């Protein structure tokens, strides 16, 4: 085995120094809380750690039989299935449209990115006012068109689509900027060669843009899936999980179980289940995307 040179060892040490701050943050705020939640998932206790009881696998057996857990899981999957394609698709289309440099393109980038830097709490409150059937702007516009205003946040049919719309509107600007960076990294010579061959816009998009952008797309899709499984803010502020639990997601169920029912042990069990589901979904998606990159390569 070839011994490492002094330069290679120096680069490894430098790399470890750059990675160490992130690893420390992840250890303190992710790995340690996850380990604690796993231990708590075998216990039963309240917020004040009173009446601690060892449940063995009782919490997990309860989880399997809990209808509210399966309802929250289904709602989370619905949110993910509809929001991720809309989010990435819209971000990609807008990124391609405003890729060219110019004052209008720069203006659009700023406008589209503004929601991404706003708090989801503020965004949710804003949209709650906008869709309010009594004082909302959208209700006023619908009334001018002759339609009866609908209280979408109290409608089992329209509550989830509204929550999805808010999530997409808030987050697509962030993904747009990442995809723009990926688009700007594609060498223009590929497009020039395609123009010489007589390729049209859609052909260039499918044959050059998408394959060359696949690593960036993989990151944005996996990141969007993880964020979708962790959706909470707009659900808690806009619907509280209602109506009829139609918008209750797994994170909102964890919050409700821990701080409304004061069952911290069972809430930790749901949190562990959420981590496992998110890990499996994101890992599967990442492997499929990287396999697609290899096939394209």
Tab-separated table of C-alpha atoms in Angstrom:
chain	number	residue	atom	x	y	z
A	1	UNK	CA	0.000	0.000	0.000
A	2	UNK	CA	1.390	3.329	-1.055
A	3	UNK	CA	2.167	5.670	1.847
A	4	UNK	CA	0.479	9.033	1.857
A	5	UNK	CA	2.658	11.978	1.002
A	6	UNK	CA	3.084	14.933	3.323
A	7	UNK	CA	0.964	17.060	0.983
A	8	UNK	CA	-1.919	14.555	1.048
A	9	UNK	CA	-1.838	14.403	4.841
A	10	UNK	CA	-1.829	18.199	4.993
A	11	UNK	CA	-4.860	18.356	2.695
A	12	UNK	CA	-6.697	15.775	4.831
A	13	UNK	CA	-6.033	17.791	7.979
A	14	UNK	CA	-7.209	20.960	6.246
A	15	UNK	CA	-10.365	19.171	5.063
A	16	UNK	CA	-11.091	17.918	8.578
A	17	UNK	CA	-10.698	21.439	9.952
A	18	UNK	CA	-13.254	22.762	7.451
A	19	UNK	CA	-15.687	19.918	8.142
A	20	UNK	CA	-15.325	19.972	11.932
A	21	UNK	CA	-17.597	22.996	12.666
A	22	UNK	CA	-20.455	21.436	10.701
A	23	UNK	CA	-19.911	18.064	12.367
A	24	UNK	CA	-19.944	19.667	15.818
A	25	UNK	CA	-23.228	21.444	15.022
A	26	UNK	CA	-24.757	18.254	13.600
A	27	UNK	CA	-23.619	16.262	16.623
A	28	UNK	CA	-25.105	18.710	19.124
A	29	UNK	CA	-28.369	19.488	17.340
A	30	UNK	CA	-29.051	16.306	15.304
A	31	UNK	CA	-27.200	13.167	16.383
A	32	UNK	CA	-27.434	13.619	20.156
A	33	UNK	CA	-31.155	14.623	20.122
A	34	UNK	CA	-31.856	11.674	17.828
A	35	UNK	CA	-30.139	9.272	20.229
A	36	UNK	CA	-32.054	10.799	23.164
A	37	UNK	CA	-35.354	10.496	21.280
A	38	UNK	CA	-34.609	6.831	20.562
A	39	UNK	CA	-34.062	6.194	24.286
A	40	UNK	CA	-37.189	8.174	25.215
A	41	UNK	CA	-39.246	6.125	22.739
A	42	UNK	CA	-39.067	3.177	25.146
A	43	UNK	CA	-40.358	5.253	28.079
A	44	UNK	CA	-43.587	6.882	29.225
A	45	UNK	CA	-43.359	10.246	31.006
A	46	UNK	CA	-44.660	13.798	30.893
A	47	UNK	CA	-42.879	17.100	30.245
A	48	UNK	CA	-41.664	17.302	33.842
A	49	UNK	CA	-40.233	13.751	33.730
A	50	UNK	CA	-42.793	12.568	36.275
A	51	UNK	CA	-43.918	8.947	36.599
A	52	UNK	CA	-41.271	7.531	34.278
A	53	UNK	CA	-42.219	4.040	33.140
A	54	UNK	CA	-40.292	1.643	30.927
A	55	UNK	CA	-42.582	0.557	28.097
A	56	UNK	CA	-40.312	-1.908	26.266
A	57	UNK	CA	-41.890	-1.945	22.782
A	58	UNK	CA	-45.267	-0.718	24.025
A	59	UNK	CA	-44.982	2.666	22.311
A	60	UNK	CA	-44.091	1.040	19.011
A	61	UNK	CA	-46.999	-1.407	19.288
A	62	UNK	CA	-49.283	1.553	19.970
A	63	UNK	CA	-47.822	3.341	16.956
A	64	UNK	CA	-48.704	0.503	14.603
A	65	UNK	CA	-52.301	0.491	15.868
A	66	UNK	CA	-52.720	4.271	16.041
A	67	UNK	CA	-55.105	5.562	13.367
A	68	UNK	CA	-53.979	9.154	13.874
A	69	UNK	CA	-50.388	8.180	13.079
A	70	UNK	CA	-51.394	6.524	9.809
A	71	UNK	CA	-53.618	9.487	8.947
A	72	UNK	CA	-50.752	11.914	9.624
A	73	UNK	CA	-48.382	9.734	7.591
A	74	UNK	CA	-50.821	9.687	4.676
A	75	UNK	CA	-51.227	13.480	4.841
A	76	UNK	CA	-47.444	13.907	4.906
A	77	UNK	CA	-47.028	11.632	1.887
A	78	UNK	CA	-49.767	13.515	0.010
A	79	UNK	CA	-48.043	16.806	0.799
A	80	UNK	CA	-44.697	15.425	-0.385
A	81	UNK	CA	-46.026	13.785	-3.557
A	82	UNK	CA	-47.741	16.961	-4.744
A	83	UNK	CA	-45.423	19.666	-3.402
A	84	UNK	CA	-42.032	18.292	-4.493
A	85	UNK	CA	-42.820	17.993	-8.241
A	86	UNK	CA	-44.518	21.408	-8.221
A	87	UNK	CA	-41.646	22.940	-6.275
A	88	UNK	CA	-38.822	21.551	-8.405
A	89	UNK	CA	-40.711	21.875	-11.681
A	90	UNK	CA	-41.605	25.520	-11.090
A	91	UNK	CA	-38.094	26.343	-9.868
A	92	UNK	CA	-36.539	24.701	-12.948
A	93	UNK	CA	-38.860	26.435	-15.418
A	94	UNK	CA	-38.311	29.852	-13.856
A	95	UNK	CA	-34.538	29.270	-13.617
A	96	UNK	CA	-34.344	28.445	-17.326
A	97	UNK	CA	-36.477	31.475	-18.217
A	98	UNK	CA	-34.435	34.018	-16.253
A	99	UNK	CA	-30.999	32.481	-16.827
A	100	UNK	CA	-29.959	35.242	-19.221
A	101	UNK	CA	-28.266	38.251	-17.669
A	102	UNK	CA	-29.971	41.630	-17.671
A	103	UNK	CA	-31.784	44.049	-15.419
A	104	UNK	CA	-35.151	42.287	-15.835
A	105	UNK	CA	-33.631	38.901	-15.064
A	106	UNK	CA	-31.943	40.307	-11.956
A	107	UNK	CA	-35.208	41.908	-10.860
A	108	UNK	CA	-37.053	38.589	-11.259
A	109	UNK	CA	-34.387	36.744	-9.270
A	110	UNK	CA	-34.773	39.180	-6.386
A	111	UNK	CA	-38.585	39.080	-6.437
A	112	UNK	CA	-38.784	35.281	-6.579
A	113	UNK	CA	-36.169	34.841	-3.845
A	114	UNK	CA	-37.798	37.217	-1.331
A	115	UNK	CA	-40.279	34.610	0.048
A	116	UNK	CA	-37.385	32.200	0.654
A	117	UNK	CA	-35.757	34.571	3.151
A	118	UNK	CA	-39.024	35.314	4.956
A	119	UNK	CA	-40.131	33.393	8.028
A	120	UNK	CA	-42.635	30.633	7.295
A	121	UNK	CA	-44.607	31.933	10.268
A	122	UNK	CA	-45.002	35.354	8.663
A	123	UNK	CA	-45.789	33.792	5.290
A	124	UNK	CA	-48.452	31.555	6.828
A	125	UNK	CA	-50.085	34.455	8.659
A	126	UNK	CA	-50.033	36.507	5.438
A	127	UNK	CA	-51.707	33.747	3.432
A	128	UNK	CA	-54.242	33.158	6.192
A	129	UNK	CA	-55.376	36.746	5.714
A	130	UNK	CA	-55.271	36.504	1.908
A	131	UNK	CA	-57.588	33.451	1.797
A	132	UNK	CA	-59.876	34.620	4.606
A	133	UNK	CA	-63.466	34.478	3.258
A	134	UNK	CA	-64.454	37.737	5.006
A	135	UNK	CA	-61.479	40.077	4.621
A	136	UNK	CA	-59.166	38.263	2.222
A	137	UNK	CA	-58.029	39.747	-1.085
A	138	UNK	CA	-58.660	36.525	-2.986
A	139	UNK	CA	-62.217	36.332	-1.684
A	140	UNK	CA	-62.802	39.900	-2.851
A	141	UNK	CA	-61.522	39.076	-6.350
A	142	UNK	CA	-63.708	35.971	-6.516
A	143	UNK	CA	-66.747	37.998	-5.448
A	144	UNK	CA	-66.082	40.474	-8.284
A	145	UNK	CA	-66.140	37.540	-10.693
A	146	UNK	CA	-69.454	36.377	-9.279
A	147	UNK	CA	-68.134	33.403	-7.256
A	148	UNK	CA	-69.074	32.672	-3.663
A	149	UNK	CA	-66.059	32.968	-1.311
A	150	UNK	CA	-64.881	29.650	0.156
A	151	UNK	CA	-63.316	29.222	3.578
A	152	UNK	CA	-60.544	27.033	2.186
A	153	UNK	CA	-58.772	26.557	5.528
A	154	UNK	CA	-61.921	25.027	7.032
A	155	UNK	CA	-62.700	22.911	3.983
A	156	UNK	CA	-61.611	19.234	4.078
A	157	UNK	CA	-61.304	19.429	0.283
A	158	UNK	CA	-59.283	22.628	-0.080
A	159	UNK	CA	-57.245	22.871	3.131
A	160	UNK	CA	-54.405	20.577	2.028
A	161	UNK	CA	-54.078	22.129	-1.473
A	162	UNK	CA	-53.852	25.553	0.196
A	163	UNK	CA	-51.117	24.375	2.560
A	164	UNK	CA	-49.233	22.858	-0.392
A	165	UNK	CA	-49.571	26.108	-2.349
A	166	UNK	CA	-48.103	28.109	0.528
A	167	UNK	CA	-45.168	25.708	0.879
A	168	UNK	CA	-44.385	25.833	-2.844
A	169	UNK	CA	-44.707	29.635	-2.998
A	170	UNK	CA	-42.393	30.025	-0.012
A	171	UNK	CA	-39.641	27.586	-1.021
A	172	UNK	CA	-39.404	27.577	-4.794
A	173	UNK	CA	-37.178	30.683	-4.858
A	174	UNK	CA	-34.488	28.909	-2.827
A	175	UNK	CA	-34.464	25.952	-5.235
A	176	UNK	CA	-34.543	28.339	-8.193
A	177	UNK	CA	-31.295	29.968	-7.055
A	178	UNK	CA	-29.592	26.578	-6.643
A	179	UNK	CA	-30.750	25.449	-10.089
A	180	UNK	CA	-29.619	28.776	-11.562
A	181	UNK	CA	-26.136	28.108	-10.195
A	182	UNK	CA	-26.195	24.697	-11.831
A	183	UNK	CA	-27.405	26.144	-15.145
A	184	UNK	CA	-24.660	28.763	-15.135
A	185	UNK	CA	-22.128	25.965	-14.680
A	186	UNK	CA	-23.068	24.350	-17.999
A	187	UNK	CA	-20.600	25.268	-20.731
A	188	UNK	CA	-22.240	27.274	-23.518
A	189	UNK	CA	-20.238	25.331	-26.095
A	190	UNK	CA	-22.675	22.428	-25.711
A	191	UNK	CA	-25.567	24.649	-26.768
A	192	UNK	CA	-23.536	26.170	-29.615
A	193	UNK	CA	-22.756	22.703	-30.963
A	194	UNK	CA	-26.451	21.762	-30.676
A	195	UNK	CA	-27.423	24.914	-32.595
A	196	UNK	CA	-25.033	23.941	-35.365
A	197	UNK	CA	-26.730	20.533	-35.537
A	198	UNK	CA	-30.133	22.225	-35.822
A	199	UNK	CA	-31.445	21.223	-32.388
A	200	UNK	CA	-34.548	23.014	-31.127
A	201	UNK	CA	-35.107	24.464	-27.664
A	202	UNK	CA	-36.880	21.429	-26.215
A	203	UNK	CA	-34.277	19.068	-27.689
A	204	UNK	CA	-31.471	21.080	-26.108
A	205	UNK	CA	-33.311	21.102	-22.791
A	206	UNK	CA	-33.773	17.310	-22.752
A	207	UNK	CA	-30.381	16.375	-24.226
A	208	UNK	CA	-28.103	18.958	-22.609
A	209	UNK	CA	-29.724	20.890	-19.775
A	210	UNK	CA	-31.309	18.026	-17.832
A	211	UNK	CA	-28.350	15.584	-18.036
A	212	UNK	CA	-25.788	18.263	-17.158
A	213	UNK	CA	-28.011	19.562	-14.362
A	214	UNK	CA	-28.680	16.135	-12.854
A	215	UNK	CA	-26.300	16.489	-9.840
A	216	UNK	CA	-27.959	19.788	-8.883
A	217	UNK	CA	-31.422	18.338	-9.478
A	218	UNK	CA	-30.547	15.369	-7.250
A	219	UNK	CA	-29.617	17.702	-4.409
A	220	UNK	CA	-32.700	19.895	-4.754
A	221	UNK	CA	-35.111	16.946	-5.016
A	222	UNK	CA	-33.682	15.114	-1.994
A	223	UNK	CA	-33.584	18.353	0.002
A	224	UNK	CA	-37.205	19.090	-0.971
A	225	UNK	CA	-38.323	15.598	0.079
A	226	UNK	CA	-36.669	15.949	3.484
A	227	UNK	CA	-38.241	19.384	3.963
A	228	UNK	CA	-41.678	18.111	2.909
A	229	UNK	CA	-41.625	15.286	5.442
A	230	UNK	CA	-40.793	17.874	8.114
A	231	UNK	CA	-43.568	20.327	7.217
A	232	UNK	CA	-45.031	21.941	10.313
A	233	UNK	CA	-45.114	25.747	10.386
A	234	UNK	CA	-47.865	26.481	7.889
A	235	UNK	CA	-49.942	23.542	9.107
A	236	UNK	CA	-49.784	24.659	12.733
A	237	UNK	CA	-50.516	28.321	11.986
A	238	UNK	CA	-53.074	27.976	9.205
A	239	UNK	CA	-55.111	24.875	10.120
A	240	UNK	CA	-53.810	23.377	13.402
A	241	UNK	CA	-54.027	20.050	11.570
A	242	UNK	CA	-57.713	20.445	10.724
A	243	UNK	CA	-60.321	20.365	9.505
A	244	UNK	CA	-61.105	16.806	10.621
A	245	UNK	CA	-57.327	16.091	10.801
A	246	UNK	CA	-57.132	16.427	7.006
A	247	UNK	CA	-53.899	18.457	7.182
A	248	UNK	CA	-52.305	16.974	10.289
A	249	UNK	CA	-48.751	15.951	9.385
A	250	UNK	CA	-46.320	13.794	11.334
A	251	UNK	CA	-44.425	16.734	12.829
A	252	UNK	CA	-47.679	18.414	13.840
A	253	UNK	CA	-48.778	15.121	15.442
A	254	UNK	CA	-45.478	14.963	17.343
A	255	UNK	CA	-46.047	18.489	18.642
A	256	UNK	CA	-49.637	17.746	19.604
A	257	UNK	CA	-48.701	14.501	21.369
A	258	UNK	CA	-45.839	16.101	23.283
A	259	UNK	CA	-47.234	19.495	24.246
A	260	UNK	CA	-51.007	18.981	24.190
A	261	UNK	CA	-51.258	15.416	25.487
A	262	UNK	CA	-47.958	15.641	27.453
A	263	UNK	CA	-46.938	12.155	26.322
A	264	UNK	CA	-43.263	12.759	25.605
A	265	UNK	CA	-42.375	9.085	25.276
A	266	UNK	CA	-44.919	8.376	22.560
A	267	UNK	CA	-44.034	11.634	20.803
A	268	UNK	CA	-40.411	10.451	20.718
A	269	UNK	CA	-41.589	7.179	19.169
A	270	UNK	CA	-43.340	9.070	16.374
A	271	UNK	CA	-40.203	11.182	15.906
A	272	UNK	CA	-38.058	8.065	15.516
A	273	UNK	CA	-40.554	6.679	12.992
A	274	UNK	CA	-40.469	9.977	11.079
A	275	UNK	CA	-36.668	9.867	10.972
A	276	UNK	CA	-36.707	6.301	9.658
A	277	UNK	CA	-39.303	7.108	6.976
A	278	UNK	CA	-37.476	10.272	5.878
A	279	UNK	CA	-34.140	8.454	5.790
A	280	UNK	CA	-35.532	5.618	3.666
A	281	UNK	CA	-37.355	7.962	1.257
A	282	UNK	CA	-34.394	10.320	0.799
A	283	UNK	CA	-31.852	7.499	0.456
A	284	UNK	CA	-33.993	5.692	-2.109
A	285	UNK	CA	-34.484	8.903	-4.100
A	286	UNK	CA	-30.789	9.766	-3.953
A	287	UNK	CA	-29.770	6.314	-5.184
A	288	UNK	CA	-32.293	6.466	-8.012
A	289	UNK	CA	-31.084	9.919	-9.022
A	290	UNK	CA	-27.397	8.973	-8.895
A	291	UNK	CA	-28.169	5.822	-10.892
A	292	UNK	CA	-29.829	8.067	-13.460
A	293	UNK	CA	-26.664	10.191	-13.551
A	294	UNK	CA	-24.558	7.078	-14.235
A	295	UNK	CA	-26.934	5.963	-17.002
A	296	UNK	CA	-26.794	9.412	-18.589
A	297	UNK	CA	-23.036	9.450	-18.250
